[in-house]
CSV table of C-alpha atoms and ligand atoms in Angstrom, one decimal:
chain,number,residue,atom,x,y,z
L,1,MET,CA,13.9,17.1,-7.9
L,2,ARG,CA,10.5,15.9,-6.6
L,3,VAL,CA,8.5,12.7,-6.9
L,4,LEU,CA,4.7,13.1,-7.1
L,5,LYS,CA,2.4,10.0,-6.9
L,6,PHE,CA,-1.2,10.2,-8.0
L,7,GLY,CA,-3.6,7.4,-6.9
L,8,GLY,CA,-6.5,5.8,-8.8
L,9,THR,CA,-9.1,8.4,-8.0
L,10,SER,CA,-6.7,11.2,-8.9
L,11,VAL,CA,-6.6,9.9,-12.4
L,12,GLY,CA,-10.1,8.3,-12.3
L,13,SER,CA,-11.7,10.4,-14.9
L,14,PRO,CA,-10.7,12.8,-17.8
L,15,GLU,CA,-11.5,15.7,-15.5
L,16,ARG,CA,-9.3,14.4,-12.7
L,17,MET,CA,-6.4,13.9,-15.2
L,18,GLN,CA,-6.9,17.5,-16.2
L,19,ALA,CA,-6.7,18.5,-12.6
L,20,VAL,CA,-3.4,16.5,-12.2
L,21,ALA,CA,-2.0,18.3,-15.2
L,22,ALA,CA,-2.7,21.6,-13.4
L,23,ILE,CA,-1.1,20.5,-10.2
L,24,ILE,CA,2.1,19.4,-11.8
L,25,ASN,CA,2.3,22.7,-13.8
L,26,ASP,CA,5.1,24.4,-11.9
L,27,SER,CA,8.8,24.9,-12.4
L,28,HIS,CA,10.1,22.0,-10.3
L,29,ARG,CA,11.8,19.1,-12.1
L,30,LYS,CA,9.7,16.1,-11.2
L,31,ILE,CA,8.8,12.4,-11.7
L,32,VAL,CA,5.1,11.7,-11.7
L,33,VAL,CA,4.1,8.2,-10.7
L,34,LEU,CA,0.6,7.2,-11.7
L,35,SER,CA,-1.7,4.4,-10.5
L,36,ALA,CA,-4.2,2.8,-12.8
L,37,VAL,CA,-7.5,4.6,-13.4
L,38,THR,CA,-9.7,3.9,-10.4
L,39,GLY,CA,-11.4,0.5,-10.4
L,40,THR,CA,-9.3,-0.8,-13.2
L,41,THR,CA,-7.0,-3.0,-11.1
L,42,ASN,CA,-10.0,-4.6,-9.4
L,43,VAL,CA,-11.5,-5.4,-12.8
L,44,LEU,CA,-8.2,-6.8,-14.1
L,45,VAL,CA,-8.0,-9.0,-10.9
L,46,GLU,CA,-11.6,-10.1,-11.6
L,47,ILE,CA,-10.7,-11.0,-15.2
L,48,GLY,CA,-7.7,-13.1,-14.0
L,49,ASP,CA,-9.9,-14.9,-11.5
L,50,LYS,CA,-12.6,-15.7,-14.1
L,51,LEU,CA,-9.9,-17.1,-16.5
L,52,ALA,CA,-8.3,-19.1,-13.7
L,53,GLU,CA,-11.8,-20.7,-13.0
L,54,GLY,CA,-12.1,-21.5,-16.7
L,55,ASN,CA,-14.9,-19.0,-17.2
L,56,LYS,CA,-13.7,-17.6,-20.5
L,57,ALA,CA,-17.1,-16.1,-21.6
L,58,GLY,CA,-17.4,-14.3,-18.3
L,59,ALA,CA,-13.8,-12.9,-18.7
L,60,VAL,CA,-14.4,-11.8,-22.2
L,61,ALA,CA,-17.6,-9.9,-21.2
L,62,VAL,CA,-15.7,-8.1,-18.5
L,63,ILE,CA,-12.8,-7.3,-20.8
L,64,GLU,CA,-15.1,-5.8,-23.5
L,65,ASN,CA,-16.9,-3.8,-20.9
L,66,LEU,CA,-13.6,-2.3,-19.7
L,67,TYR,CA,-12.6,-1.6,-23.2
L,68,GLU,CA,-15.8,0.4,-23.8
L,69,HIS,CA,-15.1,2.3,-20.6
L,70,TYR,CA,-11.7,3.4,-22.0
L,71,LYS,CA,-13.1,4.3,-25.4
L,72,LYS,CA,-15.4,6.8,-23.6
L,73,PHE,CA,-12.6,7.9,-21.4
L,74,ILE,CA,-10.4,9.0,-24.3
L,75,ALA,CA,-13.3,10.5,-26.2
L,76,THR,CA,-13.6,13.0,-23.3
L,77,LEU,CA,-10.0,13.4,-22.5
L,78,TYR,CA,-8.6,14.6,-25.8
L,79,LYS,CA,-9.7,17.5,-27.9
L,80,SER,CA,-7.9,16.8,-31.2
L,81,GLU,CA,-8.4,14.0,-33.6
L,82,SER,CA,-4.7,13.1,-33.7
L,83,SER,CA,-4.5,12.8,-29.8
L,84,LEU,CA,-7.6,10.7,-29.9
L,85,GLU,CA,-5.9,8.4,-32.4
L,86,LYS,CA,-2.9,8.1,-30.1
L,87,GLY,CA,-5.1,7.3,-27.2
L,88,LYS,CA,-7.0,4.7,-29.2
L,89,ALA,CA,-3.7,3.1,-30.2
L,90,VAL,CA,-2.7,2.9,-26.5
L,91,ILE,CA,-5.9,1.1,-25.5
L,92,ASP,CA,-5.9,-1.2,-28.5
L,93,LYS,CA,-2.3,-2.2,-27.8
L,94,GLN,CA,-2.8,-3.0,-24.1
L,95,PHE,CA,-6.2,-4.6,-24.7
L,96,ALA,CA,-4.5,-6.8,-27.3
L,97,VAL,CA,-2.3,-8.0,-24.5
L,98,ILE,CA,-5.3,-8.6,-22.3
L,99,ARG,CA,-7.2,-10.5,-25.0
L,100,SER,CA,-4.2,-12.6,-25.8
L,101,LEU,CA,-4.4,-14.1,-22.3
L,102,VAL,CA,-7.9,-15.5,-22.8
L,103,ASP,CA,-6.8,-18.5,-24.8
L,104,VAL,CA,-3.7,-19.5,-22.9
L,105,PRO,CA,-3.6,-21.4,-19.6
L,106,THR,CA,-3.9,-18.9,-16.7
L,107,THR,CA,-1.2,-19.1,-14.1
L,108,VAL,CA,0.0,-16.5,-11.6
L,109,ILE,CA,2.3,-15.2,-14.4
L,110,GLU,CA,-0.6,-14.4,-16.7
L,111,GLN,CA,-2.5,-12.8,-13.8
L,112,ARG,CA,0.4,-10.5,-13.1
L,113,ILE,CA,0.7,-9.5,-16.7
L,114,LEU,CA,-3.1,-8.7,-16.6
L,115,VAL,CA,-3.0,-6.5,-13.5
L,116,ALA,CA,0.0,-4.6,-14.9
L,117,GLN,CA,-2.1,-3.2,-17.8
L,118,GLY,CA,-3.9,-0.6,-15.7
L,119,GLU,CA,-0.8,1.5,-15.0
L,120,LEU,CA,0.6,1.0,-18.5
L,121,ILE,CA,-2.6,2.5,-19.9
L,122,SER,CA,-3.0,5.4,-17.5
L,123,THR,CA,0.6,6.6,-17.9
L,124,GLN,CA,0.5,6.5,-21.7
L,125,LEU,CA,-2.9,8.3,-21.9
L,126,PHE,CA,-1.7,11.0,-19.5
L,127,HIS,CA,1.6,11.4,-21.5
L,128,HIS,CA,-0.4,12.0,-24.7
L,129,PHE,CA,-2.7,14.4,-22.9
L,130,LEU,CA,0.2,16.5,-21.7
L,131,THR,CA,1.6,16.5,-25.3
L,132,GLU,CA,-1.8,17.7,-26.5
L,133,MET,CA,-1.6,20.5,-24.0
L,134,GLY,CA,1.9,21.5,-25.3
L,135,ARG,CA,3.7,20.1,-22.2
L,136,LYS,CA,6.8,18.0,-22.9
L,137,SER,CA,7.2,14.9,-20.8
L,138,VAL,CA,9.2,11.7,-21.0
L,139,LEU,CA,7.7,8.3,-20.2
L,140,LEU,CA,10.0,6.2,-18.0
L,141,PRO,CA,9.4,2.4,-18.1
L,142,ALA,CA,8.9,1.1,-14.6
L,143,LEU,CA,9.4,-2.4,-15.9
L,144,GLU,CA,13.0,-1.5,-16.6
L,145,MET,CA,13.7,0.4,-13.4
L,146,VAL,CA,11.9,-1.4,-10.6
L,147,LYS,CA,13.0,-4.9,-9.6
L,148,ILE,CA,12.2,-7.1,-6.6
L,149,ASP,CA,14.4,-9.9,-5.2
L,150,ASP,CA,13.5,-13.5,-4.2
L,151,ASP,CA,11.8,-12.2,-1.1
L,152,ASN,CA,9.6,-9.8,-3.1
L,153,GLU,CA,11.6,-6.9,-1.6
L,154,PRO,CA,12.4,-4.0,-4.0
L,155,ILE,CA,16.1,-3.6,-4.8
L,156,LEU,CA,16.9,0.0,-4.2
L,157,SER,CA,20.4,-0.1,-5.6
L,158,PHE,CA,19.1,-1.5,-8.9
L,159,ILE,CA,16.4,1.2,-9.1
L,160,GLU,CA,19.0,3.9,-8.3
L,161,GLU,CA,21.3,2.7,-11.1
L,162,LYS,CA,18.6,2.4,-13.7
L,163,LEU,CA,16.7,5.6,-12.8
L,164,THR,CA,19.9,7.7,-12.8
L,165,ALA,CA,20.9,6.4,-16.2
L,166,LEU,CA,17.5,7.0,-17.7
L,167,LEU,CA,17.3,10.6,-16.3
L,168,ALA,CA,20.8,11.3,-17.6
L,169,GLN,CA,19.5,10.5,-21.1
L,170,HIS,CA,17.0,13.4,-20.8
L,171,ASN,CA,18.9,16.2,-19.1
L,172,ASP,CA,16.8,18.7,-21.1
L,173,CYS,CA,13.5,17.4,-19.7
L,174,ASP,CA,11.9,18.5,-16.4
L,175,LEU,CA,8.9,16.2,-16.4
L,176,PHE,CA,8.9,12.4,-16.3
L,177,ILE,CA,5.9,10.1,-16.1
L,178,THR,CA,6.1,6.5,-14.9
L,179,GLN,CA,3.9,3.6,-13.7
L,180,GLY,CA,3.4,2.9,-10.1
L,181,TYR,CA,2.9,-0.7,-8.7
L,182,ILE,CA,4.5,-2.7,-11.6
L,183,CYS,CA,8.0,-4.2,-11.6
L,184,ARG,CA,10.0,-7.3,-12.6
L,185,ASN,CA,11.0,-10.2,-10.4
L,186,PRO,CA,14.4,-12.0,-10.5
L,187,LYS,CA,13.1,-14.3,-13.3
L,188,GLY,CA,12.5,-11.2,-15.4
L,189,GLU,CA,8.7,-11.7,-15.3
L,190,ILE,CA,6.3,-8.9,-14.9
L,191,ASP,CA,5.4,-8.6,-11.2
L,192,ASN,CA,4.0,-6.0,-8.8
L,193,LEU,CA,4.5,-4.4,-5.4
L,194,LYS,CA,1.1,-5.7,-4.1
L,195,ARG,CA,-2.1,-3.8,-3.9
L,196,GLY,CA,-1.7,-0.1,-3.3
L,197,GLY,CA,1.9,-0.5,-4.5
L,198,SER,CA,2.1,2.8,-6.4
L,199,ASP,CA,2.8,4.6,-3.1
L,200,TYR,CA,5.8,2.3,-2.8
L,201,THR,CA,7.0,3.1,-6.3
L,202,GLY,CA,6.8,6.7,-5.3
L,203,THR,CA,8.9,6.4,-2.2
L,204,LEU,CA,11.4,4.1,-3.9
L,205,LEU,CA,12.0,6.5,-6.7
L,206,GLY,CA,12.2,9.4,-4.3
L,207,ALA,CA,14.7,7.6,-2.2
L,208,ALA,CA,16.7,6.5,-5.3
L,209,ILE,CA,17.3,10.0,-6.4
L,210,ASN,CA,17.4,11.6,-2.9
L,211,ALA,CA,14.4,13.7,-3.9
L,212,GLU,CA,13.8,17.0,-2.2
L,213,GLU,CA,10.4,15.6,-1.3
L,214,ILE,CA,7.9,12.9,-2.2
L,215,GLN,CA,4.2,13.9,-2.6
L,216,ILE,CA,1.5,11.3,-2.4
L,217,TRP,CA,-1.7,12.8,-3.9
L,218,THR,CA,-4.9,11.1,-3.0
L,219,ASP,CA,-8.6,11.8,-2.4
L,220,ILE,CA,-8.4,13.0,1.2
L,221,ASP,CA,-6.7,15.9,3.0
L,222,GLY,CA,-3.9,13.9,4.6
L,223,MET,CA,-3.4,11.2,7.2
L,224,HIS,CA,-6.4,11.2,9.6
L,225,ASN,CA,-6.3,10.3,13.3
L,226,ASN,CA,-8.5,7.2,12.6
L,227,ASP,CA,-10.1,5.4,9.6
L,228,PRO,CA,-12.6,7.9,8.1
L,229,ARG,CA,-14.4,5.1,6.4
L,230,ILE,CA,-15.5,3.6,9.7
L,231,VAL,CA,-15.2,6.2,12.4
L,232,LYS,CA,-17.7,9.0,12.7
L,233,ARG,CA,-15.5,12.0,13.3
L,234,THR,CA,-11.8,12.1,12.3
L,235,PHE,CA,-9.4,14.9,11.6
L,236,PRO,CA,-6.2,15.3,9.6
L,237,VAL,CA,-2.9,15.0,11.5
L,238,ARG,CA,-0.6,17.7,10.2
L,239,GLU,CA,2.7,16.2,11.2
L,240,VAL,CA,3.6,12.6,11.6
L,241,SER,CA,7.0,11.1,12.2
L,242,PHE,CA,8.4,8.4,9.9
L,243,ASN,CA,8.2,5.8,12.7
L,244,GLU,CA,4.6,6.7,13.4
L,245,ALA,CA,3.6,6.7,9.7
L,246,ALA,CA,5.4,3.3,9.2
L,247,GLU,CA,3.4,1.7,12.0
L,248,LEU,CA,0.1,3.2,10.8
L,249,ALA,CA,0.7,2.1,7.2
L,250,TYR,CA,1.8,-1.4,8.2
L,251,PHE,CA,-1.2,-1.9,10.6
L,252,GLY,CA,-3.9,-0.9,8.1
L,253,ALA,CA,-4.1,2.9,7.4
L,254,LYS,CA,-5.1,2.5,3.8
L,255,ILE,CA,-3.9,5.9,2.7
L,256,LEU,CA,-0.3,4.4,2.6
L,257,HIS,CA,1.0,1.1,1.2
L,258,PRO,CA,2.1,-1.0,4.2
L,259,THR,CA,5.8,-0.8,3.7
L,260,CYS,CA,6.2,2.4,1.6
L,261,ILE,CA,7.6,4.6,4.4
L,262,ARG,CA,10.9,2.8,4.8
L,263,PRO,CA,12.8,4.0,1.7
L,264,ALA,CA,11.9,7.6,2.4
L,265,GLN,CA,12.9,7.2,6.1
L,266,ASP,CA,16.2,5.6,5.2
L,267,ARG,CA,17.2,8.5,3.0
L,268,ASN,CA,15.4,11.1,5.1
L,269,VAL,CA,13.2,12.4,2.3
L,270,PRO,CA,10.0,14.1,3.6
L,271,VAL,CA,6.7,12.6,2.4
L,272,LYS,CA,3.7,14.9,2.0
L,273,LEU,CA,0.1,13.5,1.8
L,274,LEU,CA,-2.0,15.8,-0.3
L,275,ASN,CA,-5.5,16.0,-1.7
L,276,THR,CA,-6.1,16.2,-5.5
L,277,MET,CA,-9.7,17.3,-4.8
L,278,GLU,CA,-8.4,20.3,-2.8
L,279,PRO,CA,-4.8,21.0,-3.9
L,280,SER,CA,-4.3,24.0,-1.5
L,281,ALA,CA,-5.3,22.0,1.6
L,282,GLU,CA,-2.4,21.6,4.0
L,283,GLY,CA,-2.3,17.8,4.1
L,284,THR,CA,0.2,15.8,6.2
L,285,VAL,CA,3.9,16.0,6.3
L,286,ILE,CA,5.9,13.0,7.4
L,287,THR,CA,9.5,13.7,8.5
L,288,ASN,CA,11.9,12.7,11.2
L,289,ASN,CA,10.4,15.2,13.6
L,290,VAL,CA,8.8,13.7,16.7
L,291,SER,CA,6.0,15.3,18.5
L,292,ASP,CA,5.1,14.9,22.2
L,293,ARG,CA,1.5,14.1,21.5
L,294,ALA,CA,0.2,11.2,23.6
L,295,VAL,CA,-1.7,9.6,20.8
L,296,THR,CA,-1.2,10.4,17.1
L,297,ALA,CA,-3.6,8.1,15.2
L,298,ILE,CA,-5.2,4.7,15.2
L,299,ALA,CA,-5.4,2.2,12.4
L,300,ALA,CA,-6.8,-1.3,12.0
L,301,LYS,CA,-6.1,-4.4,9.9
L,302,ASP,CA,-8.5,-7.2,9.2
L,303,ASN,CA,-8.2,-10.8,8.1
L,304,ILE,CA,-5.9,-11.6,11.0
L,305,THR,CA,-5.3,-15.1,12.2
L,306,VAL,CA,-4.2,-15.8,15.8
L,307,ILE,CA,-2.1,-18.9,16.4
L,308,LYS,CA,-1.7,-20.0,20.0
L,309,ILE,CA,0.8,-22.7,20.9
L,310,LYS,CA,0.9,-24.1,24.4
L,311,SER,CA,4.1,-25.8,25.2
L,312,THR,CA,4.2,-29.2,26.9
L,313,ARG,CA,7.3,-27.9,28.7
L,314,MET,CA,8.1,-24.5,30.0
L,315,LEU,CA,7.7,-22.0,27.1
L,316,LEU,CA,10.9,-20.2,27.6
L,317,ALA,CA,12.9,-23.3,27.9
L,318,HIS,CA,16.0,-23.0,25.8
L,319,GLY,CA,15.4,-23.2,22.1
L,320,PHE,CA,11.6,-23.3,22.1
L,321,LEU,CA,11.0,-19.9,20.5
L,322,ARG,CA,13.7,-20.5,17.9
L,323,LYS,CA,12.0,-23.7,16.8
L,324,VAL,CA,8.6,-22.0,16.6
L,325,PHE,CA,9.9,-19.0,14.6
L,326,GLU,CA,11.8,-21.2,12.3
L,327,VAL,CA,8.6,-22.7,11.1
L,328,PHE,CA,7.3,-19.3,10.1
L,329,GLU,CA,10.6,-18.4,8.5
L,330,LYS,CA,10.5,-21.6,6.4
L,331,TYR,CA,7.1,-20.6,5.0
L,332,LYS,CA,8.1,-16.9,4.6
L,333,THR,CA,5.2,-15.9,6.8
L,334,PRO,CA,5.7,-12.8,8.9
L,335,ILE,CA,4.4,-12.7,12.5
L,336,ASP,CA,3.0,-9.3,13.4
L,337,VAL,CA,2.0,-9.3,17.1
L,338,ILE,CA,3.3,-11.6,19.8
L,339,THR,CA,2.3,-12.1,23.4
L,340,THR,CA,3.7,-14.7,25.8
L,341,SER,CA,3.0,-16.4,29.1
L,342,GLU,CA,5.1,-18.9,30.9
L,343,VAL,CA,3.8,-21.8,28.9
L,344,ALA,CA,2.0,-20.3,25.9
L,345,LEU,CA,2.7,-18.1,23.0
L,346,SER,CA,0.1,-16.2,20.9
L,347,MET,CA,1.0,-14.8,17.5
L,348,THR,CA,-0.8,-13.2,14.6
L,349,ILE,CA,-0.3,-13.6,10.9
L,350,ASP,CA,-2.2,-12.1,7.9
L,351,GLU,CA,-0.6,-14.2,5.2
L,352,THR,CA,-2.3,-17.6,5.5
L,353,SER,CA,-1.4,-19.3,2.2
L,354,ASN,CA,0.8,-21.8,4.1
L,355,LEU,CA,-1.3,-22.0,7.3
L,356,GLU,CA,-2.1,-25.7,7.1
L,357,ALA,CA,1.6,-26.6,6.7
L,358,ILE,CA,2.6,-24.2,9.5
L,359,LEU,CA,0.1,-25.8,11.9
L,360,VAL,CA,1.2,-29.3,11.2
L,361,GLU,CA,4.8,-28.4,11.9
L,362,LEU,CA,4.0,-26.4,15.1
L,363,GLU,CA,2.1,-29.4,16.5
L,364,GLN,CA,5.4,-31.1,17.1
L,365,TYR,CA,6.1,-28.5,19.8
L,366,GLY,CA,2.8,-28.2,21.7
L,367,VAL,CA,-0.9,-27.9,21.5
L,368,VAL,CA,-1.9,-25.5,18.8
L,369,GLU,CA,-5.1,-23.4,18.5
L,370,VAL,CA,-6.2,-21.2,15.7
L,371,GLU,CA,-8.7,-18.3,15.7
L,372,GLN,CA,-9.6,-16.5,12.5
L,373,GLU,CA,-11.7,-13.3,11.7
L,374,GLN,CA,-9.6,-11.3,14.0
L,375,SER,CA,-8.4,-7.6,13.6
L,376,ILE,CA,-5.4,-5.8,14.9
L,377,ILE,CA,-6.0,-2.3,16.2
L,378,CYS,CA,-2.8,-0.2,16.3
L,379,ILE,CA,-2.7,2.8,18.5
L,380,VAL,CA,0.3,5.0,17.5
L,381,GLY,CA,1.6,7.7,19.8
L,382,ASN,CA,4.1,8.3,22.6
L,383,PHE,CA,4.3,5.1,24.6
L,384,SER,CA,7.8,5.7,25.9
L,385,PRO,CA,8.6,4.0,29.3
L,386,GLU,CA,8.8,7.5,31.0
L,387,LYS,CA,5.2,8.3,30.2
L,388,SER,CA,2.3,7.1,32.3
L,389,GLY,CA,-1.4,6.9,31.9
L,390,ILE,CA,-1.9,6.2,28.2
L,391,ILE,CA,-2.5,2.5,28.6
L,392,LEU,CA,-5.0,3.2,31.4
L,393,ASN,CA,-6.9,5.6,29.1
L,394,LEU,CA,-6.8,3.0,26.3
L,395,LEU,CA,-8.1,0.2,28.5
L,396,THR,CA,-10.8,2.5,29.9
L,397,CYS,CA,-12.1,3.1,26.3
L,398,LEU,CA,-12.2,-0.7,25.8
L,399,LYS,CA,-13.8,-1.5,29.1
L,400,ASP,CA,-16.9,-3.0,27.5
L,401,ILE,CA,-15.2,-4.6,24.5
L,402,PRO,CA,-13.6,-8.1,24.8
L,403,PHE,CA,-10.1,-8.4,23.2
L,404,ARG,CA,-7.8,-11.3,22.6
L,405,MET,CA,-4.3,-9.9,22.9
L,406,ILE,CA,-2.6,-6.6,23.9
L,407,SER,CA,1.0,-5.9,23.1
L,408,SER,CA,2.9,-2.8,24.3
L,409,GLY,CA,6.6,-2.0,24.7
L,410,GLY,CA,7.8,-3.6,21.5
L,411,SER,CA,8.4,-0.1,20.2
L,412,LYS,CA,7.8,3.1,22.0
L,413,TYR,CA,5.5,4.3,19.2
L,414,ASN,CA,2.6,1.8,19.4
L,415,THR,CA,0.4,-0.5,21.4
L,416,THR,CA,-1.6,-3.1,19.5
L,417,ILE,CA,-4.8,-4.8,20.5
L,418,VAL,CA,-6.1,-8.0,18.8
L,419,LEU,CA,-9.8,-8.6,18.9
L,420,LYS,CA,-12.6,-10.3,17.0
L,421,THR,CA,-13.4,-8.3,13.8
L,422,ILE,CA,-17.0,-8.0,14.9
L,423,TYR,CA,-15.9,-5.7,17.7
L,424,LYS,CA,-13.6,-3.6,15.6
L,425,VAL,CA,-15.9,-0.7,14.7
L,426,GLU,CA,-17.1,-0.3,18.2
L,427,ALA,CA,-13.5,-0.4,19.5
L,428,LEU,CA,-12.3,2.1,16.9
L,429,ASN,CA,-15.1,4.5,17.8
L,430,ALA,CA,-14.6,4.1,21.5
L,431,LEU,CA,-10.9,4.8,21.3
L,432,ASN,CA,-11.6,7.7,19.0
L,433,GLU,CA,-13.8,9.4,21.5
L,434,GLY,CA,-11.6,8.7,24.5
L,435,LEU,CA,-8.0,9.2,23.3
L,436,PHE,CA,-8.2,12.5,21.5
L,437,GLU,CA,-8.9,16.0,22.7
L,438,TRP,CA,-12.3,17.0,21.3
L,439,LYS,CA,-12.9,20.7,21.8
E,1,LIG,P1,-5.3,6.1,-3.8
E,1,LIG,O1,-6.1,5.4,-4.8
E,1,LIG,O2,-5.0,7.5,-4.0
E,1,LIG,O3,-4.0,5.3,-3.5
E,1,LIG,P2,-6.4,5.0,-1.4
E,1,LIG,O4,-7.9,4.6,-1.5
E,1,LIG,O5,-5.5,3.9,-1.5
E,1,LIG,O6,-6.1,6.1,-2.4
E,1,LIG,O7,-6.2,5.7,0.0
E,1,LIG,C1,-7.0,6.8,0.4
E,1,LIG,C2,-8.1,6.4,1.2
E,1,LIG,O8,-7.6,5.8,2.4
E,1,LIG,C3,-9.0,7.5,1.8
E,1,LIG,O9,-10.0,7.9,0.8
E,1,LIG,C4,-9.6,7.0,3.0
E,1,LIG,O10,-10.8,6.5,2.9
E,1,LIG,C5,-8.7,5.8,3.4
E,1,LIG,N1,-8.1,5.9,4.7
E,1,LIG,C6,-8.0,4.8,5.6
E,1,LIG,N2,-7.4,5.2,6.8
E,1,LIG,C7,-7.1,6.5,6.6
E,1,LIG,C8,-6.4,7.5,7.4
E,1,LIG,N3,-6.0,7.2,8.6
E,1,LIG,N4,-6.2,8.7,6.9
E,1,LIG,C9,-6.7,9.0,5.7
E,1,LIG,N5,-7.3,8.2,4.9
E,1,LIG,C10,-7.5,6.9,5.3
E,2,LIG,N1,-3.4,0.1,-9.2
E,2,LIG,C1,-2.9,-0.7,-8.0
E,2,LIG,C2,-4.0,-1.0,-7.1
E,2,LIG,O1,-5.1,-0.7,-7.3
E,2,LIG,C3,-1.8,0.0,-7.3
E,2,LIG,C4,-2.2,1.4,-6.7
E,2,LIG,O2,-3.2,1.9,-7.0
E,2,LIG,O3,-1.4,1.8,-5.8
E,2,LIG,O4,-3.7,-1.7,-6.1
E,3,LIG,MG1,-3.6,3.6,-2.4
């Protein structure tokens, strides 16, 4: 069995939905995970923000605009009057949920219900489209299968149990459709796997059923060696290892959700990155295979905050690091990059909702400085201790660009640089020119 995930642009228009129907039209038994129609989640976030600010009129205008968009969408998607009616019933039902949130106080719970509507709409519309084409499919409710724990981590054993039971009810069916991104939390409320989370749903479901492979279909021909939105010339990397892909995703390669690789890696299920716009293109395959390339790819992550703490005593004095890390643990704030000297410690975080409280507590242990608007650049490749020369090449590329931190040796797969975001584009382009073989 396979799991195929299609992102927002892949279901972004009636034509694209038709293209997806063609891609899934083979004899493999499969689960198809869909994102919301492109742009929808952003608009739902905007509606939630307007409601939270008390701007009801603004929210209603955006809601009705989105509703009109979907009315046009279904008018083009379906041929028959009866399918159009089913599509209309879907959008009316989900927009009734959206409209019902206008007159109640807006908390994070209502905002999560709002942003869940995109995937609920796209999957039902697609299901009715397949039915119109004569293709039998079963809708699986992600809200009954995907659950996160108190730390917002998906519970794979729960997913496995629920998914297996649901599939067993439909032994005669070979095509299942479900929502990416959405889930329930331990309180039973509607929640989500964070932006871009449909990739994560895809790999979680794939791991849960030990799928033969997981395919992530998007709008580009695989994982590129650098961010194609910023860097002038990039190329697709055909094979990437799980470890490399996990580092690239975590440190900003937008093509993959930051933590989606782990479930596939744990169960050794290959992940393919494929292009809906060009289904026959080779794409990228992510497996356990390790190549001996010096550098595989580069990714970057913005909105990074550097916190430096200078100890009044010797830094590595017994217990100091533990006390510092306990502060971050208390506020459930992950630290990404760390560098140390004898008396000082620099750390990066990207989750800053508890920054003030963290700083107050850290001040007990030393002098604290904060720098914002920083970026992490992650260079993924073979940095094993037996290899020499890569760091020299890397630093040569950056010879004219100031940077704040460099961390290497944490894993043999990556080296990270932290610099001011204003230098990011220049640094990515310089590394791109200097670290890859250009024929
Ligand atoms: P989807 O909606 O299908 O999930 P995303 O927009 O989340 O698609 O991810 C695909 C986009 O990721 C590409 O269009 C590309 O602009 C961007 N991207 C950033 N870094 C990379 C990279 N290293 N390789 C490929 N695409 C990347
Ligand atoms: N629709 C969600 C988002 O835009 C999830 C996803 O597309 O992966 O973030
Ligand atoms: Mg995405």
